[in-house]
Coordinates of C-alpha atoms in Angstrom, one line a residue:
M962 CA 0.0 0.0 0.0
N963 CA 1.3 3.5 -1.0
D964 CA 0.7 5.8 2.0
T965 CA 1.9 8.9 0.2
P966 CA -0.7 11.6 0.8
V967 CA -2.6 13.0 -2.1
V968 CA -2.4 16.8 -2.1
P969 CA -4.8 19.1 -4.1
D970 CA -3.4 20.7 -7.1
R971 CA -3.6 24.2 -5.7
E972 CA -1.6 23.1 -2.7
S973 CA 0.9 21.5 -5.0
W974 CA 1.7 25.0 -6.7
K975 CA 1.0 27.2 -3.6
V976 CA 3.4 25.3 -1.5
Y977 CA 6.4 26.9 -3.3
L978 CA 5.3 30.3 -2.1
K979 CA 5.5 29.4 1.5
P980 CA 8.3 31.1 3.5
R981 CA 10.0 28.0 4.7
V982 CA 9.9 26.3 1.3
L983 CA 11.4 29.5 -0.2
G984 CA 14.0 29.6 2.5
M985 CA 15.2 26.2 1.6
L986 CA 16.3 27.6 -1.7
F987 CA 18.9 29.8 0.0
L988 CA 19.8 27.2 2.6
G989 CA 20.4 24.7 -0.2
F990 CA 22.8 27.3 -1.8
S991 CA 24.6 27.5 1.5
A992 CA 24.9 23.8 1.8
G993 CA 26.0 23.3 -1.8
L994 CA 28.7 25.9 -2.0
P995 CA 31.4 24.3 0.1
L996 CA 31.0 20.8 -1.5
L997 CA 33.1 21.3 -4.7
L998 CA 35.4 23.8 -3.0
V999 CA 36.8 20.8 -0.9
G1000 CA 36.0 18.4 -3.7
G1001 CA 36.0 18.7 -7.4
T1002 CA 37.0 22.3 -7.8
F1003 CA 39.7 21.7 -5.1
S1004 CA 41.1 18.8 -7.1
A1005 CA 41.0 21.0 -10.3
W1006 CA 43.0 23.7 -8.5
L1007 CA 45.6 21.3 -7.3
R1008 CA 45.9 19.6 -10.7
D1009 CA 46.1 23.0 -12.5
L1010 CA 49.1 23.8 -10.3
G1011 CA 50.9 20.4 -11.2
I1012 CA 50.0 18.4 -8.1
E1013 CA 50.3 14.7 -8.6
L1014 CA 47.2 12.6 -9.2
A1015 CA 47.9 10.3 -6.2
A1016 CA 48.1 13.3 -3.9
I1017 CA 44.9 14.7 -5.2
G1018 CA 43.2 11.3 -4.7
F1019 CA 44.4 11.1 -1.0
L1020 CA 43.5 14.7 -0.4
S1021 CA 39.8 13.8 -1.4
W1022 CA 39.6 12.1 2.1
V1023 CA 39.0 15.7 3.3
G1024 CA 35.4 15.1 2.3
M1025 CA 35.1 12.2 4.6
A1026 CA 34.0 14.8 7.2
H1027 CA 30.5 14.4 5.5
S1028 CA 30.7 10.7 5.9
I1029 CA 31.4 10.7 9.7
K1030 CA 29.1 13.5 10.7
V1031 CA 27.0 11.0 12.5
L1032 CA 29.6 11.1 15.3
W1033 CA 28.7 14.7 16.3
A1034 CA 25.2 14.8 15.1
P1035 CA 23.7 13.9 18.6
L1036 CA 25.3 17.1 19.8
I1037 CA 23.4 19.1 17.3
D1038 CA 20.2 17.3 18.3
R1039 CA 20.7 17.9 22.0
A1040 CA 23.4 20.3 23.0
P1041 CA 22.6 24.1 23.0
L1042 CA 25.3 26.7 21.9
P1043 CA 25.9 29.4 24.5
L1044 CA 23.9 32.5 23.7
L1045 CA 23.3 31.5 20.0
S1046 CA 20.7 28.8 20.9
R1047 CA 18.8 31.2 23.2
W1048 CA 18.8 33.8 20.5
L1049 CA 18.2 31.7 17.3
G1050 CA 16.9 28.3 18.5
R1051 CA 18.5 24.9 18.3
R1052 CA 18.7 24.4 14.5
R1053 CA 19.5 28.0 13.4
A1054 CA 22.3 28.4 16.1
W1055 CA 24.3 25.4 14.7
M1056 CA 23.6 26.6 11.1
L1057 CA 25.1 30.0 12.0
L1058 CA 28.2 28.7 13.6
A1059 CA 28.9 26.3 10.8
Q1060 CA 28.5 29.0 8.1
L1061 CA 31.0 31.2 9.9
V1062 CA 33.5 28.4 10.1
I1063 CA 33.1 27.6 6.3
A1064 CA 33.5 31.3 5.4
G1065 CA 36.7 31.6 7.5
A1066 CA 38.2 28.4 6.2
L1067 CA 37.6 29.2 2.5
L1068 CA 39.2 32.6 3.1
G1069 CA 42.2 30.8 4.6
M1070 CA 42.5 28.5 1.5
A1071 CA 42.2 31.6 -0.7
L1072 CA 45.3 33.2 1.0
T1073 CA 47.4 30.1 0.8
D1074 CA 49.4 28.8 -2.1
P1075 CA 49.4 24.8 -2.3
R1076 CA 52.7 24.8 -4.1
E1077 CA 54.3 26.5 -1.1
N1078 CA 52.3 25.0 1.9
L1079 CA 50.2 22.1 0.7
T1080 CA 49.8 21.0 4.4
L1081 CA 48.1 24.3 5.4
V1082 CA 45.8 24.3 2.4
A1083 CA 44.8 20.7 3.4
L1084 CA 44.1 21.8 7.0
W1085 CA 41.9 24.8 5.9
A1086 CA 40.1 22.3 3.6
V1087 CA 39.5 19.9 6.5
L1088 CA 38.1 22.8 8.6
A1089 CA 35.8 23.8 5.7
A1090 CA 34.7 20.3 5.3
F1091 CA 33.8 19.8 9.0
G1092 CA 32.0 23.1 8.9
S1093 CA 30.1 22.0 5.8
A1094 CA 29.2 18.6 7.3
T1095 CA 27.9 20.3 10.5
Q1096 CA 25.8 22.7 8.4
D1097 CA 24.4 19.8 6.4
V1098 CA 23.2 18.1 9.7
A1099 CA 21.5 21.3 10.9
I1100 CA 19.9 22.1 7.6
D1101 CA 18.8 18.5 6.9
A1102 CA 17.1 18.4 10.4
Y1103 CA 15.5 21.8 9.8
R1104 CA 14.2 20.7 6.4
V1105 CA 12.5 17.6 7.8
E1106 CA 11.1 19.3 10.9
A1107 CA 9.9 22.7 9.3
E1108 CA 7.1 21.3 7.2
A1109 CA 4.5 18.5 7.2
R1110 CA 5.2 15.3 5.2
H1111 CA 3.2 16.2 2.2
R1112 CA 5.4 19.3 1.7
Q1113 CA 8.7 17.5 2.0
A1114 CA 8.9 16.9 -1.7
A1115 CA 8.6 20.8 -2.2
M1116 CA 11.2 21.3 0.4
A1117 CA 13.5 18.8 -1.3
A1118 CA 12.9 20.4 -4.7
T1119 CA 13.7 24.0 -3.6
Y1120 CA 16.7 22.7 -1.6
V1121 CA 18.1 20.8 -4.6
T1122 CA 17.6 23.8 -6.9
G1123 CA 19.6 26.1 -4.5
Y1124 CA 22.2 23.4 -3.9
R1125 CA 22.8 23.0 -7.6
V1126 CA 23.0 26.7 -8.2
A1127 CA 25.7 26.8 -5.6
V1128 CA 27.5 23.9 -7.2
L1129 CA 27.4 25.9 -10.5
A1130 CA 28.9 28.9 -8.6
A1131 CA 31.5 26.8 -6.9
G1132 CA 32.3 24.8 -10.1
A1133 CA 31.9 27.0 -13.3
G1134 CA 32.0 30.2 -11.4
A1135 CA 35.2 29.4 -9.6
L1136 CA 36.8 28.0 -12.6
H1137 CA 36.0 31.1 -14.7
L1138 CA 37.3 33.3 -11.9
A1139 CA 40.5 31.3 -11.8
S1140 CA 40.9 31.4 -15.5
I1141 CA 40.4 35.1 -15.7
D1142 CA 42.4 36.1 -12.6
S1143 CA 43.5 33.6 -9.9
W1144 CA 42.5 30.9 -7.6
T1145 CA 42.9 33.4 -4.8
L1146 CA 40.1 35.5 -6.2
A1147 CA 38.0 32.4 -6.9
Y1148 CA 38.2 31.1 -3.3
G1149 CA 37.9 34.5 -1.8
S1150 CA 34.7 35.2 -3.8
M1151 CA 33.2 31.8 -2.6
A1152 CA 33.9 32.8 1.0
M1153 CA 31.9 36.0 0.5
L1154 CA 29.0 34.1 -1.0
M1155 CA 28.5 32.2 2.3
G1156 CA 26.9 35.4 3.3
V1157 CA 23.7 34.1 1.5
G1158 CA 23.4 31.3 4.1
L1159 CA 24.2 33.6 7.0
L1160 CA 21.4 36.1 6.1
T1161 CA 19.0 33.3 5.5
T1162 CA 19.6 31.7 8.9
L1163 CA 19.0 35.1 10.6
V1164 CA 15.7 35.6 8.7
I1165 CA 14.0 32.2 8.9
A1166 CA 11.9 31.0 11.8
E1167 CA 12.9 28.0 14.0
P1168 CA 10.7 25.0 13.6
V1169 CA 8.5 23.6 16.3
V1170 CA 8.3 19.8 16.5
S1171 CA 6.2 17.2 18.3
V1172 CA 7.3 13.9 19.9
T1173 CA 5.1 11.0 19.5
S1174 CA 3.8 9.1 22.6
S1175 CA 5.7 6.0 21.6
T1176 CA 9.0 7.9 21.6
L1177 CA 8.3 9.5 24.9
H1178 CA 7.5 6.0 26.4
F1179 CA 10.7 4.7 24.9
E1180 CA 12.8 7.5 26.7
H1181 CA 10.8 7.0 29.9
R1182 CA 12.0 3.5 30.1
V1183 CA 15.6 4.8 30.0
A1184 CA 14.7 7.2 32.8
D1185 CA 13.1 4.5 34.9
Y1186 CA 16.2 2.3 34.4
L1187 CA 18.5 5.1 35.5
A1188 CA 16.4 5.8 38.6
Q1189 CA 17.2 2.3 39.7
T1190 CA 20.9 2.5 39.3
R1191 CA 23.4 3.6 42.1
H1192 CA 24.4 6.6 40.1
G1193 CA 23.3 10.0 41.3
G1194 CA 23.9 13.7 40.7
W1195 CA 25.9 14.7 37.7
R1196 CA 26.8 11.1 36.7
R1197 CA 23.1 10.2 36.4
H1198 CA 22.5 13.4 34.3
L1199 CA 25.6 12.7 32.1
T1200 CA 24.5 9.1 31.6
A1201 CA 20.9 10.1 30.8
W1202 CA 22.1 12.7 28.3
F1203 CA 24.4 10.2 26.6
I1204 CA 21.8 7.5 26.3
G1205 CA 19.1 9.9 25.1
A1206 CA 21.4 11.7 22.5
M1207 CA 23.5 8.7 21.4
V1208 CA 21.8 5.5 22.1
C1209 CA 18.0 6.2 21.7
P1210 CA 18.1 7.4 18.1
F1211 CA 19.7 4.2 16.9
A1212 CA 17.8 1.9 19.2
E1213 CA 14.5 3.6 18.1
F1214 CA 15.4 3.0 14.4
F1215 CA 16.2 -0.8 15.0
Q1216 CA 13.1 -1.2 17.2
R1217 CA 10.9 0.3 14.4
Y1218 CA 12.3 -1.8 11.6
G1219 CA 13.7 -4.9 13.2
K1220 CA 15.9 -6.9 11.0
A1221 CA 14.9 -5.0 7.9
A1222 CA 16.9 -2.1 9.5
L1223 CA 20.1 -3.8 8.3
L1224 CA 18.9 -4.2 4.8
I1225 CA 17.9 -0.5 4.7
L1226 CA 21.4 0.6 6.0
A1227 CA 23.2 -1.6 3.5
F1228 CA 21.3 -0.2 0.7
I1229 CA 21.8 3.4 1.8
A1230 CA 25.6 2.6 2.0
T1231 CA 25.9 1.4 -1.6
F1232 CA 23.2 3.4 -3.4
R1233 CA 25.6 6.2 -4.6
I1234 CA 28.9 4.5 -4.3
S1235 CA 29.6 4.4 -8.1
D1236 CA 29.0 8.2 -8.4
I1237 CA 31.1 9.2 -5.5
F1238 CA 33.9 6.7 -6.4
M1239 CA 34.4 8.3 -9.8
G1240 CA 33.4 11.8 -9.0
V1241 CA 36.7 12.9 -7.4
M1242 CA 38.6 12.2 -10.6
A1243 CA 36.1 13.9 -13.1
N1244 CA 37.8 17.3 -13.3
P1245 CA 41.4 15.9 -13.5
F1246 CA 40.1 13.5 -16.2
Y1247 CA 38.7 16.4 -18.2
L1248 CA 42.0 18.4 -17.9
D1249 CA 44.1 15.4 -18.8
L1250 CA 41.9 14.6 -21.8
G1251 CA 42.5 18.1 -23.1
F1252 CA 39.5 20.1 -22.3
S1253 CA 40.1 23.7 -21.0
K1254 CA 38.8 25.1 -17.9
A1255 CA 36.3 27.2 -19.8
Q1256 CA 34.9 24.2 -21.5
I1257 CA 34.7 22.3 -18.1
A1258 CA 32.9 25.3 -16.6
N1259 CA 30.4 25.8 -19.5
I1260 CA 29.6 22.1 -20.2
A1261 CA 30.4 20.0 -17.1
A1262 CA 29.3 22.7 -14.6
A1263 CA 26.8 25.1 -16.2
F1264 CA 25.1 22.8 -18.7
G1265 CA 25.5 20.0 -16.1
L1266 CA 23.5 22.1 -13.7
G1267 CA 20.6 22.4 -16.0
M1268 CA 20.6 18.6 -16.7
T1269 CA 20.6 17.9 -12.9
L1270 CA 17.7 20.2 -12.3
L1271 CA 15.8 18.5 -15.2
G1272 CA 16.5 15.2 -13.6
A1273 CA 15.5 16.4 -10.1
G1274 CA 12.3 17.8 -11.5
L1275 CA 11.6 14.6 -13.5
G1276 CA 12.3 12.6 -10.4
G1277 CA 9.7 14.6 -8.3
L1278 CA 7.0 13.9 -11.1
L1279 CA 7.9 10.2 -11.2
V1280 CA 7.9 9.8 -7.5
A1281 CA 4.5 11.5 -7.3
R1282 CA 3.2 9.3 -10.1
F1283 CA 4.8 5.9 -9.3
G1284 CA 6.0 6.2 -5.6
I1285 CA 9.6 6.1 -4.2
A1286 CA 10.3 2.4 -4.7
P1287 CA 10.4 1.9 -8.5
I1288 CA 12.4 5.2 -9.0
L1289 CA 15.0 4.0 -6.4
L1290 CA 15.3 0.8 -8.4
L1291 CA 15.5 2.7 -11.7
T1292 CA 18.2 5.0 -10.5
A1293 CA 20.2 2.2 -8.9
F1294 CA 20.3 0.6 -12.5
M1295 CA 21.2 3.9 -14.2
A1296 CA 23.9 5.1 -12.0
P1297 CA 26.7 2.6 -13.0
L1298 CA 25.7 2.7 -16.7
T1299 CA 26.5 6.4 -16.7
N1300 CA 30.1 5.6 -15.6
L1301 CA 30.4 3.7 -19.0
A1302 CA 29.6 7.0 -20.7
F1303 CA 32.8 8.4 -19.3
A1304 CA 34.7 5.3 -20.4
W1305 CA 33.4 6.0 -23.8
L1306 CA 34.5 9.6 -23.6
A1307 CA 38.0 8.5 -22.6
F1308 CA 38.1 6.2 -25.6
I1309 CA 37.1 9.0 -28.2
G1310 CA 39.2 11.7 -26.7
P1311 CA 38.4 15.5 -26.2
E1312 CA 35.3 15.7 -28.4
T1313 CA 32.8 18.2 -27.3
Y1314 CA 29.8 16.1 -28.3
G1315 CA 31.1 13.3 -26.2
L1316 CA 31.4 15.5 -23.2
V1317 CA 27.8 16.7 -23.7
V1318 CA 26.5 13.2 -24.0
A1319 CA 28.3 12.0 -20.8
I1320 CA 27.2 15.0 -18.9
I1321 CA 23.6 14.6 -20.0
A1322 CA 23.5 10.8 -18.9
D1323 CA 25.4 11.4 -15.6
N1324 CA 23.6 14.6 -14.5
I1325 CA 20.0 13.7 -15.3
T1326 CA 20.6 10.3 -13.5
G1327 CA 22.1 12.2 -10.6
G1328 CA 19.1 14.6 -10.3
L1329 CA 16.7 11.6 -10.4
A1330 CA 18.8 9.9 -7.6
I1331 CA 19.0 13.1 -5.4
S1332 CA 15.2 13.9 -5.5
V1333 CA 14.1 10.2 -4.8
F1334 CA 16.8 9.6 -2.1
I1335 CA 16.1 12.8 -0.1
A1336 CA 12.4 11.8 0.0
Y1337 CA 13.3 8.3 1.0
L1338 CA 15.8 9.3 3.8
S1339 CA 13.3 11.8 5.1
S1340 CA 10.7 9.2 5.5
L1341 CA 12.8 7.0 7.6
T1342 CA 13.5 9.6 10.4
N1343 CA 11.7 10.2 13.8
T1344 CA 11.4 13.8 14.4
A1345 CA 12.6 13.3 18.1
Y1346 CA 16.0 12.4 16.7
T1347 CA 15.9 14.0 13.2
A1348 CA 19.5 15.3 13.1
T1349 CA 21.1 12.1 14.4
Q1350 CA 19.1 9.6 12.3
Y1351 CA 19.4 11.7 9.1
A1352 CA 23.0 12.1 9.7
L1353 CA 23.4 8.3 10.1
F1354 CA 21.7 7.8 6.7
S1355 CA 23.6 10.5 4.8
S1356 CA 26.9 9.5 6.4
L1357 CA 26.4 5.8 5.3
M1358 CA 25.5 7.2 1.9
T1359 CA 28.9 8.7 1.4
L1360 CA 31.4 6.8 3.6
P1361 CA 32.1 3.8 1.5
G1362 CA 32.5 5.8 -1.7
Q1363 CA 34.4 8.5 0.0
F1364 CA 36.9 6.2 1.5
A1365 CA 37.4 4.3 -1.7
A1366 CA 37.8 7.6 -3.6
G1367 CA 41.0 8.1 -1.8
F1368 CA 42.6 5.4 -3.9
T1369 CA 41.1 6.5 -7.3
G1370 CA 44.2 8.6 -8.1
V1371 CA 46.4 5.5 -7.9
L1372 CA 43.8 3.5 -9.7
A1373 CA 43.4 5.9 -12.6
A1374 CA 47.2 6.3 -12.9
N1375 CA 47.8 2.5 -13.2
L1376 CA 44.6 1.5 -15.2
G1377 CA 44.2 4.5 -17.6
W1378 CA 41.0 6.5 -17.8
T1379 CA 38.9 4.0 -19.9
S1380 CA 39.5 1.1 -17.7
F1381 CA 39.2 3.3 -14.6
F1382 CA 35.6 4.2 -15.5
M1383 CA 34.6 0.7 -16.5
T1384 CA 35.9 -0.5 -13.0
T1385 CA 33.9 2.1 -11.2
A1386 CA 30.7 1.0 -13.0
L1387 CA 31.0 -2.4 -11.3
T1388 CA 30.8 -0.9 -7.8
G1389 CA 27.1 -0.1 -8.6
L1390 CA 26.0 -3.7 -8.7
P1391 CA 25.4 -4.2 -5.0
A1392 CA 22.9 -1.3 -4.9
I1393 CA 20.9 -3.0 -7.7
V1394 CA 20.6 -6.2 -5.7
L1395 CA 19.7 -4.5 -2.5
A1396 CA 17.1 -2.1 -4.1
A1397 CA 15.3 -5.3 -5.3
M1398 CA 15.4 -6.8 -1.8
L1399 CA 13.9 -3.7 -0.3
L1400 CA 10.8 -4.1 -2.5
K1401 CA 10.2 -7.5 -0.7
F1402 CA 11.4 -6.9 2.8
A1403 CA 11.1 -3.1 3.5
H1404 CA 9.2 -1.5 0.8
P1405 CA 10.1 2.2 0.6
D1406 CA 6.5 3.3 0.0
Q1407 CA 5.2 1.7 3.1
V1408 CA 7.3 3.3 5.8
R1409 CA 5.8 5.9 8.2
R1410 CA 7.7 8.6 9.8
P1411 CA 6.9 9.3 13.5
G1412 CA 6.2 12.9 14.3
I1413 CA 5.1 15.5 11.8
E1414 CA 2.5 14.2 9.3

């Protein structure tokens, strides 16, 4: 049974005029801006200055901050920030702090030359990545909590649009600025653009969430257990906080789904591994093949943005028509196939039409995958533990691919580009098998999210 609510057509269009839905456009921009600046654009900068492929590959581990953010997500769920939380509320306080850290780190990268001090640039990149991961946790939690379930698709759509516009700015925009002037100007300008997120965080309203009776009963059992222990005073309070923040979110998820929870987590971990595995080497690949920075900016970044938004919009329509499950299965099949398009591009050489075809295939598929996956992950969370549970899912989504991506420079250098992309396509096979198993044991269209409906 598909429990996706049917929303009247007037609501479907008017929902995009709601302040929180519009606000997600700018928060999505703030979330998307740092991604390439410690990822694809960062690798293009390093390669442009002559840094070895192996070093670029290992430096991609900077992005693993996004894959381990679940470790500090419980703090964002439960721990207030002095002064900021009282002024802005729980979610907005963490957003503001993270945005300030990102802006400062990007400015530090802008003022440091990798040829003279690669270690310092790497440290600034690590700080920017941790700030970006923290911002993602807070924004993801805000997005899930701020509107009812039937508006989550609209929240995801505006978020993805803002996110991809930021990717365009951090990709094509930064490459053009570097081509016209310098990488210092490029990264300095990106630091200034973080002001979009800062202003949005100050303007939007903090969401109000409810906790279900089953969740309250679940935590009361913890309190009853602690009341019977010998611990007292600060030790009891610390233990209660630790269990409530660190243990309950995971225990509640496994209690809700039982053995199927392991299948869900395995699918999340493998769904985008083929994309992440090859993504780090995309810009170095284009440069090595002979494309100019301007061509990469115009086709891979700018034109690619349009294709991603087309895919995201198409994904929203397909999910509304057919549900989440079949589109998850479709994108699981399509993702590894797009890697073969890059193998074909490597075979034919620096032909513009080949780059266009590869970008169309990869970015439309990526847009489809993003829209359906955000809707799926949002449906799995309990609003009592939104930040922690969503961080768990999104961390699992990126961790295997991000770790493997550290070795992609060595792999590409030894295999050559054609064989490299054919190899990355094989990493998408587990997701196809697990997506089919989900339909039988944990159907994505039959999950119910505790809390806001």
